[in-house]
Short mmCIF file of N, CA and C in Angstrom, two decimals:
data_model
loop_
_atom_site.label_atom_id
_atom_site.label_comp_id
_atom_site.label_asym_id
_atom_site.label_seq_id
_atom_site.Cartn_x
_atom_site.Cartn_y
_atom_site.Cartn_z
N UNK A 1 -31.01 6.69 19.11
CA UNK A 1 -30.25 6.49 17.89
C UNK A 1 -30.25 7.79 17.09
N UNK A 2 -29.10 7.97 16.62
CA UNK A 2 -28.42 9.37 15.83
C UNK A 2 -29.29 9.07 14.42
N UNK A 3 -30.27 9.90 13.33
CA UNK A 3 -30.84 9.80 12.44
C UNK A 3 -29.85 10.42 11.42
N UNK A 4 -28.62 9.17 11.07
CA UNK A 4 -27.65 9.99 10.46
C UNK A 4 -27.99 9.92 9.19
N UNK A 5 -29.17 9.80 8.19
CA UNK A 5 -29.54 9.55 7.46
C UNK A 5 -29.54 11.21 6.57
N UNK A 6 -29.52 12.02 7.29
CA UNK A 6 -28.98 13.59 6.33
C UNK A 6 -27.58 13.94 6.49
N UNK A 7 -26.36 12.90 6.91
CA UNK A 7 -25.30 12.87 7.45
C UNK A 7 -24.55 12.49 5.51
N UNK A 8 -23.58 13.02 5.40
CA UNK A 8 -23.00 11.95 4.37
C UNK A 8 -21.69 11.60 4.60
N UNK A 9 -22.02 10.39 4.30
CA UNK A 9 -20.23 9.62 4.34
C UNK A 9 -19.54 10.05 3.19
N UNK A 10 -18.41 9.62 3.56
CA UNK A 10 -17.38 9.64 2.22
C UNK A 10 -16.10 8.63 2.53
N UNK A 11 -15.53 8.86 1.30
CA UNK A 11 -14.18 7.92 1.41
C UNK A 11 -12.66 9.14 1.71
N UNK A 12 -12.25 8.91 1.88
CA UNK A 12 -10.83 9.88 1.63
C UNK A 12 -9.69 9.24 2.21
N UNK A 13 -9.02 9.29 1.12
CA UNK A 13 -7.36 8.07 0.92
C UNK A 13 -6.74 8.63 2.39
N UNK A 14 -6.55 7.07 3.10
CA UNK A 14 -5.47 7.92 4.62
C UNK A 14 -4.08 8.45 3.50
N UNK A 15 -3.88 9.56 4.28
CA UNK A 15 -1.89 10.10 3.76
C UNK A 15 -1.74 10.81 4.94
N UNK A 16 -0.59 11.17 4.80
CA UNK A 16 0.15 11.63 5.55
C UNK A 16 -0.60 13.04 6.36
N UNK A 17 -1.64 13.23 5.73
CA UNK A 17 -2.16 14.60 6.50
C UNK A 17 -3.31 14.30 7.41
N UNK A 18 -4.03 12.85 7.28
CA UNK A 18 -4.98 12.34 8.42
C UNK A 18 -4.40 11.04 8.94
N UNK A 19 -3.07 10.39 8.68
CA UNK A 19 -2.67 10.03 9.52
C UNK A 19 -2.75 9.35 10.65
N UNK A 20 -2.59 10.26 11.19
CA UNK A 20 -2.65 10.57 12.63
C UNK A 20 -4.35 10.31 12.99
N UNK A 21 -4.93 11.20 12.46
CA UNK A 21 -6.51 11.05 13.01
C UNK A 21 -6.86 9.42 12.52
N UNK A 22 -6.44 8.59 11.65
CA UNK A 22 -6.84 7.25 11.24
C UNK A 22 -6.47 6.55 12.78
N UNK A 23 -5.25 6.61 12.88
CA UNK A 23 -4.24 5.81 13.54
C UNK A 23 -5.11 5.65 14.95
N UNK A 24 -5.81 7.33 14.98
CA UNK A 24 -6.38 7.15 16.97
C UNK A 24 -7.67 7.01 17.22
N UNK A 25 -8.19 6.54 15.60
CA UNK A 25 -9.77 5.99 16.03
C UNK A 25 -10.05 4.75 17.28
N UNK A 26 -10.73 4.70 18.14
CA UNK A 26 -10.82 4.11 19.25
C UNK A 26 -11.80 2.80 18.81
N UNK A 27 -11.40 1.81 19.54
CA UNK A 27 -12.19 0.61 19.18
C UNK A 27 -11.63 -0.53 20.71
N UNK A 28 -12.84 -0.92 21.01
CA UNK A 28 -13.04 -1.96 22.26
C UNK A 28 -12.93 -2.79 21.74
N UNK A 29 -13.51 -3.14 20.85
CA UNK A 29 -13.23 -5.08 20.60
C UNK A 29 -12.85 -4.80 19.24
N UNK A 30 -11.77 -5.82 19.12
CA UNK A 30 -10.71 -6.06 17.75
C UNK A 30 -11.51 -7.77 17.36
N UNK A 31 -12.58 -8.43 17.46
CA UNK A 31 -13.10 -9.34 17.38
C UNK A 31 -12.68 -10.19 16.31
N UNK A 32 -13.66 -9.17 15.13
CA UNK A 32 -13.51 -9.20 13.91
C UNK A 32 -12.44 -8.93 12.71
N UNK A 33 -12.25 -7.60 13.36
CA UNK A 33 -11.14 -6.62 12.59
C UNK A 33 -10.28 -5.62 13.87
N UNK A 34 -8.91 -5.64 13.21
CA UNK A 34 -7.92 -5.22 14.10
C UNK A 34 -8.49 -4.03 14.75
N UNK A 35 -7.57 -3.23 15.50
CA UNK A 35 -7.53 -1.90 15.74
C UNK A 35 -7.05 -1.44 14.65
N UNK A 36 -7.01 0.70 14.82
CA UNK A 36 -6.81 1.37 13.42
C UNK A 36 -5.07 0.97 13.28
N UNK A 37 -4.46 0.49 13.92
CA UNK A 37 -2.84 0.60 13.82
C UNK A 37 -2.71 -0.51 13.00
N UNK A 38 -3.70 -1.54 13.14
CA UNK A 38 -3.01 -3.36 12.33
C UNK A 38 -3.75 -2.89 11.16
N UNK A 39 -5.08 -2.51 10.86
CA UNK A 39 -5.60 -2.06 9.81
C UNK A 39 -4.70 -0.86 8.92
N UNK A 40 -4.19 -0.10 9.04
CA UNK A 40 -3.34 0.67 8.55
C UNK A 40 -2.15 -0.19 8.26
N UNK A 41 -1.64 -1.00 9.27
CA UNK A 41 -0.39 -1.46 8.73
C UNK A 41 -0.37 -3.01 7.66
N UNK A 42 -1.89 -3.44 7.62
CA UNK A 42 -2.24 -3.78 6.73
C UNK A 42 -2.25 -3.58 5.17
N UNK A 43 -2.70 -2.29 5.20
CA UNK A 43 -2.82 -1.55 3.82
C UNK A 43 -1.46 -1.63 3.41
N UNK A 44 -0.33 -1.17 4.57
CA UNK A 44 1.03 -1.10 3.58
C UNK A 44 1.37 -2.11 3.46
N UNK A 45 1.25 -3.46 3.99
CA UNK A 45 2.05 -4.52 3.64
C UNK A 45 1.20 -5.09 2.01
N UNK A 46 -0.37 -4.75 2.19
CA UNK A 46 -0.85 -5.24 0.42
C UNK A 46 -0.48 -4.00 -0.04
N UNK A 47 0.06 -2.51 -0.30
CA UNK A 47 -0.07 -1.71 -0.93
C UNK A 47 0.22 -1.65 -2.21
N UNK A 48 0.74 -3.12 -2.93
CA UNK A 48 0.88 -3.13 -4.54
C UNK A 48 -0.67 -2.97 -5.19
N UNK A 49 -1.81 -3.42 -4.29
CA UNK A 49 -3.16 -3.48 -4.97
C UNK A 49 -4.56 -2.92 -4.08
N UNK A 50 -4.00 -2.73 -2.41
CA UNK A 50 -4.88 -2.08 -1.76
C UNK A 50 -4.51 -0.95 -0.77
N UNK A 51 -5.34 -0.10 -1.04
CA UNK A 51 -5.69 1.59 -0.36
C UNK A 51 -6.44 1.50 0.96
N UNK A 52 -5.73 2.29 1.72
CA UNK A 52 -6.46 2.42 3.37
C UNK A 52 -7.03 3.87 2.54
N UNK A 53 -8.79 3.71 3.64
CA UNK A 53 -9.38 4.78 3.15
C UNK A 53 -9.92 5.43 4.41
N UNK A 54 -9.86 6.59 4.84
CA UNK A 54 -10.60 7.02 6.30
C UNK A 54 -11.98 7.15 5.81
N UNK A 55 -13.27 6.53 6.77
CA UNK A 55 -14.76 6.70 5.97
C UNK A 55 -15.04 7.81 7.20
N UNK A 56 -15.46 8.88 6.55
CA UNK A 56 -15.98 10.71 7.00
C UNK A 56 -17.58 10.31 7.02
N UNK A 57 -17.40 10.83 7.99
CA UNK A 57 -18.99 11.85 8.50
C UNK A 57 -18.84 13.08 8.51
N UNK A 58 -19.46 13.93 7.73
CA UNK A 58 -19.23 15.41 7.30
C UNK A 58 -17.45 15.29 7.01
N UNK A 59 -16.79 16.47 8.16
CA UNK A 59 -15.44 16.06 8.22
C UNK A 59 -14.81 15.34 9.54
N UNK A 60 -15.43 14.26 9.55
CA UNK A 60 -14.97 13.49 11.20
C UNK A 60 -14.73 12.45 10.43
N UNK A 61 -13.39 11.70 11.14
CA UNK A 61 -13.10 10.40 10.52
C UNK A 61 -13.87 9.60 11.85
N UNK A 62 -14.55 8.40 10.78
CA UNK A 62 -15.08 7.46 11.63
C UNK A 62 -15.31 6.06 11.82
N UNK A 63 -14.24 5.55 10.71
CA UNK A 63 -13.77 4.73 10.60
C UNK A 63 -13.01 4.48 9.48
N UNK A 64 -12.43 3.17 9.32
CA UNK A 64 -11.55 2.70 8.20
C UNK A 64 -11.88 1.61 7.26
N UNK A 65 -11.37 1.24 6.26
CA UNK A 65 -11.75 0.10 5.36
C UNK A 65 -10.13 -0.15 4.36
N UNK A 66 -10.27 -0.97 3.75
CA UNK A 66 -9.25 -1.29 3.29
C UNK A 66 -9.90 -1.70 1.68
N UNK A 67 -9.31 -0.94 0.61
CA UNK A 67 -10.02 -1.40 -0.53
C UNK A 67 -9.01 -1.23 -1.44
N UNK A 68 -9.35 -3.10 -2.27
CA UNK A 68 -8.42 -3.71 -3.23
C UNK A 68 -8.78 -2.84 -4.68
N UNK A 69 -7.66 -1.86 -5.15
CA UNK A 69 -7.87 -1.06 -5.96
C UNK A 69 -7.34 -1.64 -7.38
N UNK A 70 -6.48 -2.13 -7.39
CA UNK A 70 -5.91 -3.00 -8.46
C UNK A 70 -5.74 -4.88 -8.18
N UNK A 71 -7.42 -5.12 -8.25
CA UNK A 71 -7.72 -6.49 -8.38
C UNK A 71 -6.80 -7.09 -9.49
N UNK A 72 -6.41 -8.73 -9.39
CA UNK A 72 -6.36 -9.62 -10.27
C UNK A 72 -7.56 -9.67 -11.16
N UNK A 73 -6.93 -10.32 -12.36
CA UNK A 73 -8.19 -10.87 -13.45
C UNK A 73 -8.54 -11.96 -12.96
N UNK A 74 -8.00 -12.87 -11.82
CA UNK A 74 -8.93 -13.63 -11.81
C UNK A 74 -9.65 -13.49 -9.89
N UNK A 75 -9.34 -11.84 -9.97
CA UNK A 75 -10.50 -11.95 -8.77
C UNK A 75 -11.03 -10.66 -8.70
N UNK A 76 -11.96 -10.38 -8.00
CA UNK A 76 -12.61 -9.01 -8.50
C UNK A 76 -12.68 -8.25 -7.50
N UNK A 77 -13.24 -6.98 -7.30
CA UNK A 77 -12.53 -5.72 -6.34
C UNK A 77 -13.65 -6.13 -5.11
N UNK A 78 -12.61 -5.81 -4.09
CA UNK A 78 -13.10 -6.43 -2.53
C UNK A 78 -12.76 -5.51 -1.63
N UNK A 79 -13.35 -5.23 -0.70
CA UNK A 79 -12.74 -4.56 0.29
C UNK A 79 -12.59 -5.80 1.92
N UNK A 80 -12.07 -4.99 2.78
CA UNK A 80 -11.82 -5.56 4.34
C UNK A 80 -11.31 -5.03 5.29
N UNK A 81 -11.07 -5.42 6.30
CA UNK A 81 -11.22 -4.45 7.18
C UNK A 81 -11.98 -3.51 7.85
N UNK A 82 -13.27 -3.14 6.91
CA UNK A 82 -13.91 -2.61 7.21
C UNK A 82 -14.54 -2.15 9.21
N UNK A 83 -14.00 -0.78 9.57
CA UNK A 83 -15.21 -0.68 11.12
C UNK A 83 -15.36 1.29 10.89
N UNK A 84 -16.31 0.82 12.09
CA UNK A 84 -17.03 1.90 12.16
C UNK A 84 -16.38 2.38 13.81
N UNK A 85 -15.81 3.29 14.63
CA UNK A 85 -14.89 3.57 15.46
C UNK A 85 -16.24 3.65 16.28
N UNK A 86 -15.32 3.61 17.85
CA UNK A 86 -16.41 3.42 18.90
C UNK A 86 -17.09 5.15 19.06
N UNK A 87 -18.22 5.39 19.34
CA UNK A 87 -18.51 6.27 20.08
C UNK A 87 -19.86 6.48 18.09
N UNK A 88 -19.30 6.23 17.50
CA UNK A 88 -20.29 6.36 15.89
C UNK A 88 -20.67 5.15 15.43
N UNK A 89 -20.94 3.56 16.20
CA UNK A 89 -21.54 2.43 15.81
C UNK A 89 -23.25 2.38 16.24
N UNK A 90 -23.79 1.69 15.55
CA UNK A 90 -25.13 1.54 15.96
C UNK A 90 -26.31 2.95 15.56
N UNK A 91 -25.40 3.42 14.70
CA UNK A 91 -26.08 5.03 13.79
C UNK A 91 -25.94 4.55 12.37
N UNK A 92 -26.36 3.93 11.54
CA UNK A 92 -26.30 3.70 10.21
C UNK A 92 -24.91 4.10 9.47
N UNK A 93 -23.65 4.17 10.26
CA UNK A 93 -22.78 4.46 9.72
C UNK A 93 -22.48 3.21 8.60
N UNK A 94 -22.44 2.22 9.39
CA UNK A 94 -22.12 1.37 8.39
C UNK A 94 -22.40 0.92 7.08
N UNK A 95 -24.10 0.73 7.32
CA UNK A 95 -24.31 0.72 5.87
C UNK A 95 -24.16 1.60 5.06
N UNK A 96 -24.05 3.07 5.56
CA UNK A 96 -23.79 3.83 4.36
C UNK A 96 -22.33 4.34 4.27
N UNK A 97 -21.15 3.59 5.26
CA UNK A 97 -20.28 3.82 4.35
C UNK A 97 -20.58 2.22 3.14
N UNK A 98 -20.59 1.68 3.62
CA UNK A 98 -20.50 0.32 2.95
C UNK A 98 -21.47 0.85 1.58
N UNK A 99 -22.57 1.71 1.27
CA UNK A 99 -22.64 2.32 0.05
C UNK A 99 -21.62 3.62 -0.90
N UNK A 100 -21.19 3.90 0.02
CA UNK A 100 -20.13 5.02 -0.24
C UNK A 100 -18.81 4.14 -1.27
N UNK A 101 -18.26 3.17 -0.38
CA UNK A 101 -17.32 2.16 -1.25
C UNK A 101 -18.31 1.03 -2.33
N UNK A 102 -19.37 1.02 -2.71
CA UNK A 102 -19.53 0.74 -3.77
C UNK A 102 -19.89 1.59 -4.37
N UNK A 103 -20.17 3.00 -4.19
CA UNK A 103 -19.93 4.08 -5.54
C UNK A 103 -18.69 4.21 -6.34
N UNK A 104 -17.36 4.47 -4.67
CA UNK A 104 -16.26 4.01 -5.45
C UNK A 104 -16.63 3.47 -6.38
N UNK A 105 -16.47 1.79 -6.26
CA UNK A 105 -16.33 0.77 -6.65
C UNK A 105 -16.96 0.89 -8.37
N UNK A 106 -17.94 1.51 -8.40
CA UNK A 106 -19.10 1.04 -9.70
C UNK A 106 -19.22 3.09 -10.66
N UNK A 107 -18.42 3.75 -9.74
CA UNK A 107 -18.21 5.24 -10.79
C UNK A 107 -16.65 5.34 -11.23
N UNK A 108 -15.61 5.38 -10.12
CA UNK A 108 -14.37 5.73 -10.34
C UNK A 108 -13.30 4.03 -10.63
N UNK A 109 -13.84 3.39 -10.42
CA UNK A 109 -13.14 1.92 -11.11
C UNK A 109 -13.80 0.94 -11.95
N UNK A 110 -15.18 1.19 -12.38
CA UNK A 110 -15.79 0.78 -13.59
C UNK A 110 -16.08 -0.86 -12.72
N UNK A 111 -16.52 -1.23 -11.53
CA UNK A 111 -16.35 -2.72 -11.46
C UNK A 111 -17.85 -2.76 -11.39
N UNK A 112 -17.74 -4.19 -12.07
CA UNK A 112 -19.05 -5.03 -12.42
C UNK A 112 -19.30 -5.66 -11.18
N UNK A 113 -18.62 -5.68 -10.70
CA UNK A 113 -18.51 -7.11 -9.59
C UNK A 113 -17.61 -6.94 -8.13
N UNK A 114 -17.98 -7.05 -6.86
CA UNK A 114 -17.63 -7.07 -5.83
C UNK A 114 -17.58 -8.11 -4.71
N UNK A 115 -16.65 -8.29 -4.44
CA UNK A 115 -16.54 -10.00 -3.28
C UNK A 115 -16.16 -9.24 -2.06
N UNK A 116 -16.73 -10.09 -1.01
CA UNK A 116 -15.95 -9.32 0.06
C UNK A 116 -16.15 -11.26 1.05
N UNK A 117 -15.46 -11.36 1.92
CA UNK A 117 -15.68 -12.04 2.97
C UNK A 117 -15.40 -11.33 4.34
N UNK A 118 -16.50 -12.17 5.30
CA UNK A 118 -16.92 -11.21 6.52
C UNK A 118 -16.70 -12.94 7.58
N UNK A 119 -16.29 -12.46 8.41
CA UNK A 119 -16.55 -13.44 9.64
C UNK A 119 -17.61 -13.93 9.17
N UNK A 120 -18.15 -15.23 9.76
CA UNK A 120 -19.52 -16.19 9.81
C UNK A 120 -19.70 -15.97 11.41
N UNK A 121 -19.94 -15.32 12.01
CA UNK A 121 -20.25 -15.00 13.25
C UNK A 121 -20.93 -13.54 13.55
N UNK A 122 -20.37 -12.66 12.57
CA UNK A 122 -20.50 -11.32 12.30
C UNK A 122 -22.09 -10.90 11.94
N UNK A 123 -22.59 -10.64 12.97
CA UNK A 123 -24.05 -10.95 12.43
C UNK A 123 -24.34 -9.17 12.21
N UNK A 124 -23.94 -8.03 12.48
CA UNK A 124 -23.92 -6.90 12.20
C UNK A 124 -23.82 -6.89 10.46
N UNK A 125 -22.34 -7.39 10.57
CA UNK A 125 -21.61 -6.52 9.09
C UNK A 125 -22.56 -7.85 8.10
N UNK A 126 -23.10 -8.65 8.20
CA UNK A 126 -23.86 -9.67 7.44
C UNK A 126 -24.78 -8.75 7.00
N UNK A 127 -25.55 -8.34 7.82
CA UNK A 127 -26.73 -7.94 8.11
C UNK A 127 -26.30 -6.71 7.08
N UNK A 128 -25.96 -5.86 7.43
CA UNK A 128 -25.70 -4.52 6.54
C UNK A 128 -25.27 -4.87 5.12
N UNK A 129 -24.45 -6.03 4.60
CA UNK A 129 -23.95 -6.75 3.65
C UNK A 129 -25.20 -7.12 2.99
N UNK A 130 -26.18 -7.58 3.10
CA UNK A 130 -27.16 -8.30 2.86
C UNK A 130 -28.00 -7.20 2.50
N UNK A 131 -27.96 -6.27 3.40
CA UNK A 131 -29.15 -4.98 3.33
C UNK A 131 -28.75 -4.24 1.92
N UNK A 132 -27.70 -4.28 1.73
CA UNK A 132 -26.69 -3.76 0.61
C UNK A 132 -26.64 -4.30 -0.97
N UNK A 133 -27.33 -5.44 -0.39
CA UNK A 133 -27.58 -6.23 -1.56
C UNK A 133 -26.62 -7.49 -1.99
N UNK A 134 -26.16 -7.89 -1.30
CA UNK A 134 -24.53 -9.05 -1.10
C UNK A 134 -25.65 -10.34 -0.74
N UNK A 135 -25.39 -10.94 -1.83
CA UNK A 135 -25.57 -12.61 -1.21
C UNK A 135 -24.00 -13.59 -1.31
N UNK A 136 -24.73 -14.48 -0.31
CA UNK A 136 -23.48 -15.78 0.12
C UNK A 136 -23.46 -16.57 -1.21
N UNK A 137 -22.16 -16.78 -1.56
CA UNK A 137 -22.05 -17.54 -2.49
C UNK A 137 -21.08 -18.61 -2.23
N UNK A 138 -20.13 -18.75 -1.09
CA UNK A 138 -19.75 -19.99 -0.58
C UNK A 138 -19.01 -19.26 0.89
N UNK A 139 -18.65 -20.77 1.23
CA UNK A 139 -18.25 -20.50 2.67
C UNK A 139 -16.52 -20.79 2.23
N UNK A 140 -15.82 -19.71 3.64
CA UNK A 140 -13.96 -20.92 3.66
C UNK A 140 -13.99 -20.64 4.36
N UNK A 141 -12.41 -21.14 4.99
CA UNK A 141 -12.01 -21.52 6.24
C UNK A 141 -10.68 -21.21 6.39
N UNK A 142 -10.30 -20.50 7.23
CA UNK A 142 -8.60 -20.44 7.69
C UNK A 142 -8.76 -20.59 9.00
N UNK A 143 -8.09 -19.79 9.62
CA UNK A 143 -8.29 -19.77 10.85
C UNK A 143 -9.86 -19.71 12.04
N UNK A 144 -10.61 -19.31 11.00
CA UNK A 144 -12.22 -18.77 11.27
C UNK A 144 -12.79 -19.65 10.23
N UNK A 145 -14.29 -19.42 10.60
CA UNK A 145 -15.44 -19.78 9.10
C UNK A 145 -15.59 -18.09 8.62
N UNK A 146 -15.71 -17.97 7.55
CA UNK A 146 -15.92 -16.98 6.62
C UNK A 146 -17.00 -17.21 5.69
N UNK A 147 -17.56 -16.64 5.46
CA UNK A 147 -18.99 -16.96 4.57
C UNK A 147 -18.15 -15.73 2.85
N UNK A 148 -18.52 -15.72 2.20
CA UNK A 148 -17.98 -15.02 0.54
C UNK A 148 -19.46 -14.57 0.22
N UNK A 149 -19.10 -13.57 -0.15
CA UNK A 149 -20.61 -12.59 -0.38
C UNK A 149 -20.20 -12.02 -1.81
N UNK A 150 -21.29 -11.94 -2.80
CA UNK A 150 -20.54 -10.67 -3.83
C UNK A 150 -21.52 -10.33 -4.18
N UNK A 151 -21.53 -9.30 -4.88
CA UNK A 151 -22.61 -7.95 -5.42
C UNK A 151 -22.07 -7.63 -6.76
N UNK A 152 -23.62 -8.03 -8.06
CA UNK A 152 -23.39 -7.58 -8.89
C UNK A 152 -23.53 -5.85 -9.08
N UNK A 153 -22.60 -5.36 -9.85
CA UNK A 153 -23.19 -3.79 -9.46
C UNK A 153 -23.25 -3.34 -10.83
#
């Protein structure tokens, strides 16, 4: 295991100049969350209130997330989509992008409060969710079980 712990993540808005590098992050299983093409084409279909963000290691994109930048008042800032691309999983990427988007979250958008829902099967992104400081506060249901997590920040 990679001790990416002197590594730092970051966020940086996909545009038109990484693109391309978002689009060809590699991923084996779409389980949870799409590949980078449905995740990107995600962002534009919510783009009245959510931002595709490439999450960096130094300057390597290494995965993606999707974060609701202009929440409703009656719901509070969330992200989804969230992965970590194949060949950089199982190195603490995750949890520390998953701290990286709540700096976002709690310096440059002032939020008190964060929801996210994760698969109920997802025993990784739970796990890092939890490590993060996210408790379950109810379960739903669409197509999947989903467990609702939020973090006061």
């Amino acid at each position: 295991m990679v001790d990416s712990r002197c590594r730092t993540v970051t966020l940086e808005e996909v545009t038109l100049n990484n693109f391309n590098d978002c689009a060809a992050l590699e991923r084996k299983s779409s389980r949870f969350v799409g590949n980078a093409e449905s995740v990107l084409a995600l962002a534009y279909v919510y783009r009245e209130n959510s931002l595709a963000y490439a999450i960096c290691s130094d300057e390597t994109i290494i995965g993606l997330v999707i974060l609701r930048v202009n929440p409703q008042e009656s719901r509070p800032y969330s992200f989804t989509e969230m992965f970590i691309a194949d060949g950089f999983q199982r190195q603490g990427y995750g949890k520390q992008a998953v701290k990286a988007i709540l700096e976002k979250f709690r310096k440059e958008m002032k939020s008190e409060l964060v929801q996210i829902q994760v698969h109920d099967s997802n025993e990784v992104a739970i796990k890092i969710y939890e490590q993060c400081g996210f408790v379950e506060i109810s379960r739903a249901k669409w197509n999947n079980e989903f467990l609702v997590m939020e973090l006061q920040l």
